[in-house]
């Protein structure tokens, strides 16, 4: 929702005009203050709107990168590439991280179950970043399911003990 504010667009524009070496992360769950992006963002995609600021052959602008939040490997590669460009070429970059979940909702006044569809809530369970990280760690041979289960149980015990 903060990308719907004027000061966001003013900052992006100033960075592009002045070629300020700044990196901006947009973590986009496609909701803003309890409403879907379609009620807050033209074309329902802030990354698509930012593409108008992108550099081209004739003029420098802002480099816009898009990546899915649950895709750990590409998330790391995208940030590495964007930050390198920002630091080495002193260029402004925006990393638009899409397809993320926000299981706590947008405020403490109510649950996100009130405003998200059953389909969206199911998608959030399937694409939960912790679940996706676990799948990646197992498929990459970094860990086994049993090792991760053991760690999770240990950490749950530690948290509950700390709570006491």
PDB file of C-alpha atoms in Angstrom:
ATOM      1  CA  UNK A   1       0.000   0.000   0.000  1.00  0.00           C
ATOM      2  CA  UNK A   2       2.920   2.371   0.608  1.00  0.00           C
ATOM      3  CA  UNK A   3       3.678   2.318  -3.126  1.00  0.00           C
ATOM      4  CA  UNK A   4       0.323   4.073  -3.620  1.00  0.00           C
ATOM      5  CA  UNK A   5       1.660   7.147  -1.824  1.00  0.00           C
ATOM      6  CA  UNK A   6       3.019  10.179  -3.629  1.00  0.00           C
ATOM      7  CA  UNK A   7       6.297  10.297  -1.724  1.00  0.00           C
ATOM      8  CA  UNK A   8       7.163   6.799  -3.003  1.00  0.00           C
ATOM      9  CA  UNK A   9       6.858   7.944  -6.634  1.00  0.00           C
ATOM     10  CA  UNK A  10       8.681  11.213  -5.902  1.00  0.00           C
ATOM     11  CA  UNK A  11      11.597   9.284  -4.383  1.00  0.00           C
ATOM     12  CA  UNK A  12      11.797   6.871  -7.326  1.00  0.00           C
ATOM     13  CA  UNK A  13      11.650   9.751  -9.806  1.00  0.00           C
ATOM     14  CA  UNK A  14      14.353  11.745  -7.973  1.00  0.00           C
ATOM     15  CA  UNK A  15      16.615   8.680  -7.789  1.00  0.00           C
ATOM     16  CA  UNK A  16      16.229   8.124 -11.535  1.00  0.00           C
ATOM     17  CA  UNK A  17      16.846  11.768 -12.436  1.00  0.00           C
ATOM     18  CA  UNK A  18      19.866  12.135 -10.159  1.00  0.00           C
ATOM     19  CA  UNK A  19      21.113   8.544 -10.575  1.00  0.00           C
ATOM     20  CA  UNK A  20      21.245   8.052  -6.827  1.00  0.00           C
ATOM     21  CA  UNK A  21      22.784   4.669  -5.931  1.00  0.00           C
ATOM     22  CA  UNK A  22      19.820   3.490  -3.901  1.00  0.00           C
ATOM     23  CA  UNK A  23      18.242   0.054  -3.595  1.00  0.00           C
ATOM     24  CA  UNK A  24      14.528  -0.186  -2.864  1.00  0.00           C
ATOM     25  CA  UNK A  25      12.830  -3.462  -1.970  1.00  0.00           C
ATOM     26  CA  UNK A  26       9.110  -3.866  -2.519  1.00  0.00           C
ATOM     27  CA  UNK A  27       7.750  -6.961  -0.809  1.00  0.00           C
ATOM     28  CA  UNK A  28       4.408  -7.347  -2.541  1.00  0.00           C
ATOM     29  CA  UNK A  29       1.729  -9.694  -1.255  1.00  0.00           C
ATOM     30  CA  UNK A  30      -0.751  -8.028  -3.648  1.00  0.00           C
ATOM     31  CA  UNK A  31      -2.726  -6.536  -0.770  1.00  0.00           C
ATOM     32  CA  UNK A  32      -2.605  -3.136   0.845  1.00  0.00           C
ATOM     33  CA  UNK A  33      -4.183  -2.405   4.193  1.00  0.00           C
ATOM     34  CA  UNK A  34      -6.676  -5.234   3.914  1.00  0.00           C
ATOM     35  CA  UNK A  35      -7.725  -4.773   0.283  1.00  0.00           C
ATOM     36  CA  UNK A  36      -6.481  -6.431  -2.910  1.00  0.00           C
ATOM     37  CA  UNK A  37      -4.087  -4.526  -5.180  1.00  0.00           C
ATOM     38  CA  UNK A  38      -6.851  -3.992  -7.736  1.00  0.00           C
ATOM     39  CA  UNK A  39      -8.285  -1.326  -5.402  1.00  0.00           C
ATOM     40  CA  UNK A  40      -4.942   0.429  -4.879  1.00  0.00           C
ATOM     41  CA  UNK A  41      -2.652  -0.079  -7.866  1.00  0.00           C
ATOM     42  CA  UNK A  42      -3.200   0.628 -11.545  1.00  0.00           C
ATOM     43  CA  UNK A  43      -2.878  -2.613 -13.516  1.00  0.00           C
ATOM     44  CA  UNK A  44      -2.669  -4.365 -10.119  1.00  0.00           C
ATOM     45  CA  UNK A  45       1.130  -4.499 -10.506  1.00  0.00           C
ATOM     46  CA  UNK A  46       3.496  -1.834  -9.177  1.00  0.00           C
ATOM     47  CA  UNK A  47       6.383  -3.468 -11.073  1.00  0.00           C
ATOM     48  CA  UNK A  48       4.601  -2.908 -14.356  1.00  0.00           C
ATOM     49  CA  UNK A  49       4.090   0.743 -13.456  1.00  0.00           C
ATOM     50  CA  UNK A  50       7.751   1.104 -12.505  1.00  0.00           C
ATOM     51  CA  UNK A  51       8.806  -0.223 -15.915  1.00  0.00           C
ATOM     52  CA  UNK A  52       8.210   3.309 -17.235  1.00  0.00           C
ATOM     53  CA  UNK A  53      11.180   4.449 -15.123  1.00  0.00           C
ATOM     54  CA  UNK A  54      13.490   1.777 -16.552  1.00  0.00           C
ATOM     55  CA  UNK A  55      16.663   2.713 -18.393  1.00  0.00           C
ATOM     56  CA  UNK A  56      16.767   2.312 -22.148  1.00  0.00           C
ATOM     57  CA  UNK A  57      19.444   2.693 -24.832  1.00  0.00           C
ATOM     58  CA  UNK A  58      19.211   6.496 -24.800  1.00  0.00           C
ATOM     59  CA  UNK A  59      18.591   7.415 -21.190  1.00  0.00           C
ATOM     60  CA  UNK A  60      19.394   6.192 -17.730  1.00  0.00           C
ATOM     61  CA  UNK A  61      16.553   5.589 -15.316  1.00  0.00           C
ATOM     62  CA  UNK A  62      15.846   3.093 -12.567  1.00  0.00           C
ATOM     63  CA  UNK A  63      16.650  -0.583 -12.984  1.00  0.00           C
ATOM     64  CA  UNK A  64      13.659  -2.722 -12.015  1.00  0.00           C
ATOM     65  CA  UNK A  65      14.055  -6.375 -11.042  1.00  0.00           C
ATOM     66  CA  UNK A  66      11.171  -8.764 -10.362  1.00  0.00           C
ATOM     67  CA  UNK A  67      11.421 -12.048  -8.479  1.00  0.00           C
ATOM     68  CA  UNK A  68       9.123 -14.401  -6.567  1.00  0.00           C
ATOM     69  CA  UNK A  69       9.621 -14.311  -2.803  1.00  0.00           C
ATOM     70  CA  UNK A  70       9.291 -18.063  -2.333  1.00  0.00           C
ATOM     71  CA  UNK A  71      12.046 -18.790  -4.901  1.00  0.00           C
ATOM     72  CA  UNK A  72      15.106 -18.671  -2.636  1.00  0.00           C
ATOM     73  CA  UNK A  73      17.781 -19.255  -5.276  1.00  0.00           C
ATOM     74  CA  UNK A  74      16.461 -16.631  -7.699  1.00  0.00           C
ATOM     75  CA  UNK A  75      15.799 -14.249  -4.819  1.00  0.00           C
ATOM     76  CA  UNK A  76      19.482 -14.432  -3.856  1.00  0.00           C
ATOM     77  CA  UNK A  77      20.663 -14.135  -7.473  1.00  0.00           C
ATOM     78  CA  UNK A  78      18.383 -11.160  -8.148  1.00  0.00           C
ATOM     79  CA  UNK A  79      19.523  -9.261  -5.055  1.00  0.00           C
ATOM     80  CA  UNK A  80      23.150 -10.032  -5.849  1.00  0.00           C
ATOM     81  CA  UNK A  81      22.786  -8.665  -9.392  1.00  0.00           C
ATOM     82  CA  UNK A  82      20.775  -5.601  -8.338  1.00  0.00           C
ATOM     83  CA  UNK A  83      23.066  -4.622  -5.470  1.00  0.00           C
ATOM     84  CA  UNK A  84      26.172  -5.091  -7.617  1.00  0.00           C
ATOM     85  CA  UNK A  85      24.711  -2.751 -10.242  1.00  0.00           C
ATOM     86  CA  UNK A  86      23.780  -0.218  -7.572  1.00  0.00           C
ATOM     87  CA  UNK A  87      27.206  -0.266  -5.908  1.00  0.00           C
ATOM     88  CA  UNK A  88      29.479  -0.569  -8.916  1.00  0.00           C
ATOM     89  CA  UNK A  89      27.635   1.638 -11.400  1.00  0.00           C
ATOM     90  CA  UNK A  90      26.004   3.956  -8.831  1.00  0.00           C
ATOM     91  CA  UNK A  91      22.541   3.343 -10.259  1.00  0.00           C
ATOM     92  CA  UNK A  92      19.154   3.227  -8.533  1.00  0.00           C
ATOM     93  CA  UNK A  93      17.521  -0.197  -8.429  1.00  0.00           C
ATOM     94  CA  UNK A  94      14.129  -1.491  -7.368  1.00  0.00           C
ATOM     95  CA  UNK A  95      13.644  -5.134  -6.462  1.00  0.00           C
ATOM     96  CA  UNK A  96       9.957  -6.037  -6.770  1.00  0.00           C
ATOM     97  CA  UNK A  97       9.460  -9.214  -4.763  1.00  0.00           C
ATOM     98  CA  UNK A  98       6.138 -10.779  -5.716  1.00  0.00           C
ATOM     99  CA  UNK A  99       4.237 -13.862  -4.663  1.00  0.00           C
ATOM    100  CA  UNK A 100       4.884 -13.570  -0.969  1.00  0.00           C
ATOM    101  CA  UNK A 101       2.622 -14.363   1.919  1.00  0.00           C
ATOM    102  CA  UNK A 102       1.661 -12.263   4.904  1.00  0.00           C
ATOM    103  CA  UNK A 103       0.139 -14.729   7.332  1.00  0.00           C
ATOM    104  CA  UNK A 104      -0.376 -12.186  10.116  1.00  0.00           C
ATOM    105  CA  UNK A 105      -2.477  -9.774   8.081  1.00  0.00           C
ATOM    106  CA  UNK A 106      -1.840  -6.055   7.748  1.00  0.00           C
ATOM    107  CA  UNK A 107      -2.773  -4.902  11.215  1.00  0.00           C
ATOM    108  CA  UNK A 108      -3.336  -6.145  14.709  1.00  0.00           C
ATOM    109  CA  UNK A 109      -7.001  -5.191  14.509  1.00  0.00           C
ATOM    110  CA  UNK A 110      -8.100  -8.265  12.604  1.00  0.00           C
ATOM    111  CA  UNK A 111      -7.217 -11.466  10.863  1.00  0.00           C
ATOM    112  CA  UNK A 112      -6.425 -11.663   7.170  1.00  0.00           C
ATOM    113  CA  UNK A 113      -9.024 -14.436   6.906  1.00  0.00           C
ATOM    114  CA  UNK A 114     -11.602 -11.631   6.904  1.00  0.00           C
ATOM    115  CA  UNK A 115     -10.479 -10.180   3.594  1.00  0.00           C
ATOM    116  CA  UNK A 116      -8.598 -12.906   1.703  1.00  0.00           C
ATOM    117  CA  UNK A 117     -10.440 -15.463  -0.392  1.00  0.00           C
ATOM    118  CA  UNK A 118     -10.278 -19.176   0.402  1.00  0.00           C
ATOM    119  CA  UNK A 119      -8.271 -19.645  -2.802  1.00  0.00           C
ATOM    120  CA  UNK A 120      -5.725 -17.031  -1.730  1.00  0.00           C
ATOM    121  CA  UNK A 121      -5.404 -18.528   1.749  1.00  0.00           C
ATOM    122  CA  UNK A 122      -4.841 -21.973   0.198  1.00  0.00           C
ATOM    123  CA  UNK A 123      -2.194 -20.509  -2.128  1.00  0.00           C
ATOM    124  CA  UNK A 124      -0.478 -18.916   0.877  1.00  0.00           C
ATOM    125  CA  UNK A 125      -0.275 -22.310   2.570  1.00  0.00           C
ATOM    126  CA  UNK A 126       1.183 -23.916  -0.566  1.00  0.00           C
ATOM    127  CA  UNK A 127       3.704 -21.123  -1.179  1.00  0.00           C
ATOM    128  CA  UNK A 128       4.646 -20.307   2.401  1.00  0.00           C
ATOM    129  CA  UNK A 129       8.300 -19.251   2.287  1.00  0.00           C
ATOM    130  CA  UNK A 130       9.303 -21.521   5.170  1.00  0.00           C
ATOM    131  CA  UNK A 131       7.677 -24.503   3.448  1.00  0.00           C
ATOM    132  CA  UNK A 132       9.387 -23.610   0.144  1.00  0.00           C
ATOM    133  CA  UNK A 133      12.767 -23.198   1.885  1.00  0.00           C
ATOM    134  CA  UNK A 134      12.354 -26.622   3.474  1.00  0.00           C
ATOM    135  CA  UNK A 135      11.507 -28.183   0.084  1.00  0.00           C
ATOM    136  CA  UNK A 136      14.542 -26.519  -1.485  1.00  0.00           C
ATOM    137  CA  UNK A 137      16.882 -27.631   1.308  1.00  0.00           C
ATOM    138  CA  UNK A 138      15.721 -31.239   0.936  1.00  0.00           C
ATOM    139  CA  UNK A 139      15.806 -31.269  -2.881  1.00  0.00           C
ATOM    140  CA  UNK A 140      19.275 -29.654  -2.874  1.00  0.00           C
ATOM    141  CA  UNK A 141      20.644 -32.226  -0.450  1.00  0.00           C
ATOM    142  CA  UNK A 142      21.416 -29.603   2.181  1.00  0.00           C
ATOM    143  CA  UNK A 143      19.353 -31.422   4.766  1.00  0.00           C
ATOM    144  CA  UNK A 144      16.930 -34.297   5.157  1.00  0.00           C
ATOM    145  CA  UNK A 145      13.330 -34.157   6.239  1.00  0.00           C
ATOM    146  CA  UNK A 146      14.251 -35.997   9.437  1.00  0.00           C
ATOM    147  CA  UNK A 147      17.033 -33.516  10.289  1.00  0.00           C
ATOM    148  CA  UNK A 148      14.712 -30.571   9.729  1.00  0.00           C
ATOM    149  CA  UNK A 149      11.959 -32.191  11.808  1.00  0.00           C
ATOM    150  CA  UNK A 150      14.447 -32.672  14.646  1.00  0.00           C
ATOM    151  CA  UNK A 151      15.568 -29.036  14.453  1.00  0.00           C
ATOM    152  CA  UNK A 152      11.995 -27.739  14.351  1.00  0.00           C
ATOM    153  CA  UNK A 153      11.083 -29.781  17.426  1.00  0.00           C
ATOM    154  CA  UNK A 154      14.179 -28.537  19.257  1.00  0.00           C
ATOM    155  CA  UNK A 155      13.395 -24.909  18.403  1.00  0.00           C
ATOM    156  CA  UNK A 156       9.744 -25.258  19.441  1.00  0.00           C
ATOM    157  CA  UNK A 157      10.889 -26.616  22.795  1.00  0.00           C
ATOM    158  CA  UNK A 158      13.393 -23.774  23.214  1.00  0.00           C
ATOM    159  CA  UNK A 159      10.764 -21.152  22.394  1.00  0.00           C
ATOM    160  CA  UNK A 160       8.230 -22.631  24.794  1.00  0.00           C
ATOM    161  CA  UNK A 161      10.884 -22.823  27.547  1.00  0.00           C
ATOM    162  CA  UNK A 162      11.878 -19.201  26.906  1.00  0.00           C
ATOM    163  CA  UNK A 163       8.237 -18.172  27.051  1.00  0.00           C
ATOM    164  CA  UNK A 164       7.965 -19.659  30.547  1.00  0.00           C
TER     165      UNK A 164
END
